[in-house]
Tab-separated table of C-alpha atoms in Angstrom:
chain	number	residue	atom	x	y	z
X	272	ASP	CA	23.898	169.518	-148.984
X	273	GLU	CA	23.316	166.149	-150.637
X	274	VAL	CA	26.262	164.742	-148.712
X	275	GLY	CA	24.828	166.187	-145.489
X	276	ARG	CA	21.421	164.685	-146.157
X	277	CYS	CA	22.947	161.302	-146.833
X	278	SER	CA	24.954	161.467	-143.641
X	279	TYR	CA	21.804	162.317	-141.669
X	280	LEU	CA	19.882	159.436	-143.305
X	281	PHE	CA	22.722	157.063	-142.604
X	282	SER	CA	22.837	158.231	-138.968
X	283	ASP	CA	19.032	157.755	-138.644
X	284	ALA	CA	19.288	154.293	-140.149
X	285	LEU	CA	21.944	153.317	-137.644
X	286	ILE	CA	19.820	154.605	-134.733
X	287	LEU	CA	16.770	152.812	-136.113
X	288	GLY	CA	18.827	149.700	-136.567
X	289	LYS	CA	19.995	149.824	-132.978
X	290	TYR	CA	16.426	150.169	-131.686
X	291	THR	CA	15.230	147.418	-134.023
X	292	MET	CA	18.000	145.105	-132.869
X	293	LYS	CA	17.254	145.925	-129.211
X	294	ASN	CA	13.549	145.255	-129.764
X	295	ALA	CA	14.330	142.020	-131.508
X	296	ILE	CA	16.501	140.866	-128.607
X	297	ILE	CA	13.711	141.775	-126.150
X	298	ILE	CA	11.150	139.930	-128.239
X	299	VAL	CA	13.381	136.859	-128.444
X	300	LEU	CA	13.905	136.905	-124.663
X	301	LEU	CA	10.161	137.261	-124.080
X	302	VAL	CA	9.448	134.334	-126.402
X	303	VAL	CA	12.016	132.188	-124.552
X	304	VAL	CA	10.557	133.092	-121.153
X	305	VAL	CA	6.937	132.512	-122.243
X	306	GLY	CA	7.946	129.231	-123.936
X	307	TYR	CA	9.636	128.031	-120.753
X	308	LEU	CA	6.604	128.895	-118.621
X	309	VAL	CA	4.222	127.174	-121.054
X	310	ILE	CA	6.381	124.015	-121.153
X	311	LYS	CA	6.696	124.013	-117.342
X	312	PHE	CA	2.929	124.307	-116.724
X	313	VAL	CA	2.025	121.823	-119.486
X	314	ASP	CA	4.478	119.312	-118.113
X	315	LYS	CA	3.012	119.819	-114.616
X	316	ASP	CA	-0.535	119.273	-115.947
X	317	ILE	CA	0.581	116.150	-117.794
X	318	LEU	CA	2.314	114.870	-114.672
X	319	ASP	CA	-0.755	115.584	-112.571
X	320	ILE	CA	-2.988	113.827	-115.089
X	321	SER	CA	-0.567	110.879	-115.227
X	322	ASN	CA	-0.424	110.607	-111.452
X	323	SER	CA	-4.167	110.879	-111.153
X	324	SER	CA	-4.625	108.259	-113.835
X	325	SER	CA	-2.111	105.961	-112.129
X	326	GLN	CA	-3.891	106.415	-108.797
X	327	ASN	CA	-7.253	105.678	-110.375
X	328	GLU	CA	-5.898	102.594	-112.063
X	329	GLN	CA	-4.386	101.461	-108.742
X	330	GLU	CA	-7.606	102.051	-106.875
X	331	THR	CA	-9.578	100.283	-109.607
X	332	LEU	CA	-7.143	97.341	-109.466
X	333	VAL	CA	-7.484	96.719	-105.755
X	334	LYS	CA	-11.194	97.507	-105.633
X	335	THR	CA	-11.791	95.117	-108.525
X	336	ASP	CA	-10.189	92.437	-106.382
X	337	VAL	CA	-12.766	93.207	-103.700
X	338	ALA	CA	-15.550	93.214	-106.244
X	339	SER	CA	-14.491	89.832	-107.617
X	340	SER	CA	-14.797	88.443	-104.085
X	341	LEU	CA	-18.198	89.949	-103.515
X	342	ALA	CA	-19.640	89.790	-107.015
X	343	SER	CA	-22.619	87.675	-106.077
X	344	ASP	CA	-24.525	86.770	-102.949
X	345	LYS	CA	-22.720	83.807	-101.527
X	346	THR	CA	-21.801	82.093	-98.294
X	347	TYR	CA	-18.504	80.331	-97.556
X	348	LYS	CA	-18.300	77.594	-94.951
X	349	ILE	CA	-15.265	78.109	-92.722
X	350	ASP	CA	-12.547	75.514	-92.597
X	351	GLU	CA	-12.404	74.590	-88.896
X	352	LYS	CA	-8.932	73.096	-89.235
X	353	GLU	CA	-7.396	76.242	-90.625
X	354	SER	CA	-9.492	79.073	-89.146
X	355	MET	CA	-8.369	80.410	-85.737
X	356	LEU	CA	-7.438	83.339	-83.554
X	357	THR	CA	-3.812	83.255	-82.422
X	358	LEU	CA	-2.269	85.109	-79.492
X	359	VAL	CA	1.306	85.934	-80.409
X	360	GLU	CA	3.860	87.036	-77.802
X	361	MET	CA	5.488	90.220	-79.111
X	362	GLY	CA	9.205	91.021	-79.193
X	363	VAL	CA	10.367	87.473	-78.488
X	364	VAL	CA	11.631	85.033	-81.093
X	365	GLY	CA	9.985	81.670	-80.397
X	366	GLY	CA	7.763	83.257	-77.735
X	367	ILE	CA	4.410	81.948	-76.541
X	368	ASN	CA	1.592	81.574	-79.039
X	369	ALA	CA	-1.852	80.225	-78.333
X	370	LYS	CA	-4.333	79.135	-80.982
X	371	ILE	CA	-8.101	79.339	-80.472
X	372	PRO	CA	-9.921	77.203	-83.102
X	373	MET	CA	-13.045	78.504	-84.866
X	374	LYS	CA	-16.023	76.279	-85.575
X	375	ASP	CA	-19.572	76.376	-86.940
X	376	GLY	CA	-19.458	79.562	-88.957
X	377	GLU	CA	-19.842	81.062	-92.419
X	378	VAL	CA	-18.417	84.050	-94.292
X	379	ILE	CA	-21.256	85.922	-95.974
X	380	ALA	CA	-20.759	87.998	-99.120
X	381	SER	CA	-23.862	90.055	-99.771
X	382	GLU	CA	-24.560	93.455	-101.402
X	383	GLY	CA	-20.866	94.272	-101.674
X	384	LYS	CA	-20.148	93.587	-97.993
X	385	THR	CA	-18.236	90.842	-96.246
X	386	THR	CA	-19.553	89.698	-92.823
X	387	THR	CA	-19.918	86.457	-90.856
X	388	ASP	CA	-22.508	84.889	-88.710
X	389	ASP	CA	-21.593	84.139	-85.088
X	390	ILE	CA	-18.473	81.972	-85.359
X	391	LYS	CA	-17.815	79.954	-82.168
X	392	LEU	CA	-14.386	80.268	-80.628
X	393	ASP	CA	-13.413	76.938	-79.053
X	394	VAL	CA	-11.482	78.381	-76.097
X	395	ALA	CA	-11.633	75.064	-74.213
X	396	ASN	CA	-9.499	73.439	-76.907
X	397	LEU	CA	-6.976	76.252	-77.030
X	398	MET	CA	-3.546	75.011	-78.198
X	399	THR	CA	-0.312	76.637	-77.010
X	400	ASN	CA	3.406	76.040	-77.347
X	401	SER	CA	3.863	77.050	-73.698
X	402	ALA	CA	4.755	74.492	-71.036
X	403	GLN	CA	2.970	76.681	-68.507
X	404	ASN	CA	-0.577	76.031	-67.326
X	405	LEU	CA	-2.983	77.505	-69.867
X	406	GLU	CA	-4.503	79.828	-67.304
X	407	SER	CA	-1.177	81.478	-66.453
X	408	ALA	CA	0.067	81.354	-70.042
X	409	VAL	CA	-2.806	83.260	-71.671
X	410	GLY	CA	-5.277	84.071	-68.878
X	411	LEU	CA	-8.456	83.162	-70.788
X	412	SER	CA	-10.220	81.209	-68.007
X	413	THR	CA	-10.759	78.264	-70.352
X	414	GLN	CA	-12.746	76.180	-67.834
X	415	ILE	CA	-15.061	78.957	-66.716
X	416	TYR	CA	-15.502	80.377	-70.269
X	417	PRO	CA	-15.013	77.438	-72.639
X	418	GLU	CA	-16.440	79.307	-75.656
X	419	GLY	CA	-16.172	82.732	-77.170
X	420	VAL	CA	-17.735	84.327	-80.280
X	421	LEU	CA	-16.315	86.069	-83.340
X	422	LYS	CA	-18.568	88.132	-85.567
X	423	VAL	CA	-17.066	89.975	-88.530
X	424	LYS	CA	-18.998	93.200	-89.212
X	425	SER	CA	-17.131	94.542	-92.179
X	426	LEU	CA	-14.085	94.207	-94.418
X	427	SER	CA	-13.211	97.542	-95.943
X	428	PHE	CA	-10.486	98.592	-98.414
X	429	ASP	CA	-7.596	100.465	-96.784
X	430	GLN	CA	-6.391	102.800	-99.549
X	431	ALA	CA	-3.709	104.474	-97.398
X	432	SER	CA	-1.896	101.171	-96.839
X	433	SER	CA	-2.396	99.722	-100.335
X	434	SER	CA	-0.415	99.851	-103.538
X	435	ALA	CA	-0.900	98.585	-107.094
X	436	GLU	CA	0.746	95.291	-106.066
X	437	TYR	CA	-0.647	94.974	-102.521
X	438	ALA	CA	-4.222	95.462	-101.314
X	439	SER	CA	-4.765	96.077	-97.612
X	440	TYR	CA	-8.048	95.937	-95.712
X	441	ILE	CA	-9.501	96.756	-92.304
X	442	LEU	CA	-11.498	93.877	-90.823
X	443	THR	CA	-13.818	94.984	-88.063
X	444	ALA	CA	-15.224	92.317	-85.740
X	445	ASP	CA	-16.879	91.840	-82.371
X	446	ILE	CA	-15.007	89.350	-80.223
X	447	THR	CA	-16.487	87.807	-77.062
X	448	LEU	CA	-14.082	86.325	-74.516
X	449	LYS	CA	-14.675	85.675	-70.824
X	450	GLY	CA	-18.272	86.807	-71.321
X	451	THR	CA	-17.277	90.283	-72.531
X	452	THR	CA	-17.673	91.638	-76.081
X	453	ASN	CA	-15.472	94.289	-77.645
X	454	GLU	CA	-14.908	95.586	-81.144
X	455	VAL	CA	-11.496	94.833	-82.731
X	456	LYS	CA	-9.988	96.128	-85.925
X	457	PHE	CA	-7.463	93.980	-87.805
X	458	LYS	CA	-5.142	95.230	-90.528
X	459	SER	CA	-5.781	92.441	-93.013
X	460	THR	CA	-5.205	90.883	-96.418
X	461	LEU	CA	-7.672	89.025	-98.624
X	462	ASP	CA	-6.831	86.184	-100.975
X	463	ASN	CA	-9.614	84.930	-103.241
X	464	SER	CA	-7.368	83.727	-106.112
X	465	GLY	CA	-7.345	80.009	-105.261
X	466	GLU	CA	-9.855	77.378	-104.258
X	467	LYS	CA	-10.413	79.002	-100.840
X	468	LEU	CA	-11.197	82.424	-99.490
X	469	ILE	CA	-8.461	83.443	-97.065
X	470	ILE	CA	-8.608	86.477	-94.770
X	471	SER	CA	-5.725	87.081	-92.394
X	472	GLY	CA	-4.712	90.003	-90.221
X	473	ARG	CA	-3.269	91.289	-86.947
X	474	SER	CA	-4.384	93.635	-84.203
X	475	ASN	CA	-2.495	95.046	-81.197
X	476	ILE	CA	-5.404	95.061	-78.829
X	477	ASP	CA	-5.999	96.166	-75.275
X	478	TRP	CA	-6.563	92.905	-73.443
X	479	SER	CA	-7.673	94.722	-70.282
X	480	LEU	CA	-11.001	95.377	-72.035
X	481	TRP	CA	-11.762	91.676	-71.474
X	482	GLY	CA	-10.424	91.770	-67.924
X	483	ILE	CA	-7.253	90.004	-68.985
X	484	ASP	CA	-4.007	91.155	-67.424
X	485	PHE	CA	-1.081	89.574	-69.236
X	486	GLU	CA	2.369	89.725	-67.775
X	487	LYS	CA	3.602	89.638	-71.395
X	488	SER	CA	2.611	91.587	-74.511
X	489	PHE	CA	0.401	89.689	-76.930
X	490	ALA	CA	-0.913	90.672	-80.365
X	491	LEU	CA	-3.948	88.934	-81.806
X	492	ASP	CA	-3.821	87.361	-85.272
X	493	ILE	CA	-6.889	86.253	-87.194
X	494	THR	CA	-7.073	83.639	-89.906
X	495	ILE	CA	-10.317	82.823	-91.634
X	496	VAL	CA	-10.197	80.150	-94.328
X	497	ALA	CA	-13.437	79.285	-96.111
X	498	GLY	CA	-14.270	76.917	-98.913
X	499	LYS	CA	-15.901	78.204	-102.053
């Protein structure tokens, strides 16, 4: 009987041991799975926080550049020798370009905004590298409309086109040519690091809005250089 009881106890111990071992394996597997999920979600949260922080730092970096340009109410007298609108023939190396000088204007930094007063466009003194007659080259009717007007209405940060190393802006201006005024948006850059404030940009505009029908395709570049 004692031998029988011992054999039963030994058998029960083996069965209990099997269940215990099985449970232990299940527990270990559960711990591994839970640990993996925790690490995965923690890493994702850390990555999201890191990306968000990086984006915020990037936005702060480029917006600080704007703020430094507009920190105080100030006006900048434009440099008439360097400020101009330039018509650039597209898709042709060494194609036609025509420069319209700017004169008698100021860039105004006030209340966090960048605007200008009415800057005169000296169409009568347009300069071109074309040997053609100015009228046929750029169609601006320089004798009938010797002057135009540029008025910058805003310069806003373009986050979608910017990076930590490169800040892009949208310059919005009203341009009057041939007696007609239309709004133009330029994809632009701003440089306020040196002795001068420099705003430059380009727009692929619809010249027909001014009643101009070019035989060629021209983009419009803007360069505003102002002393500090």
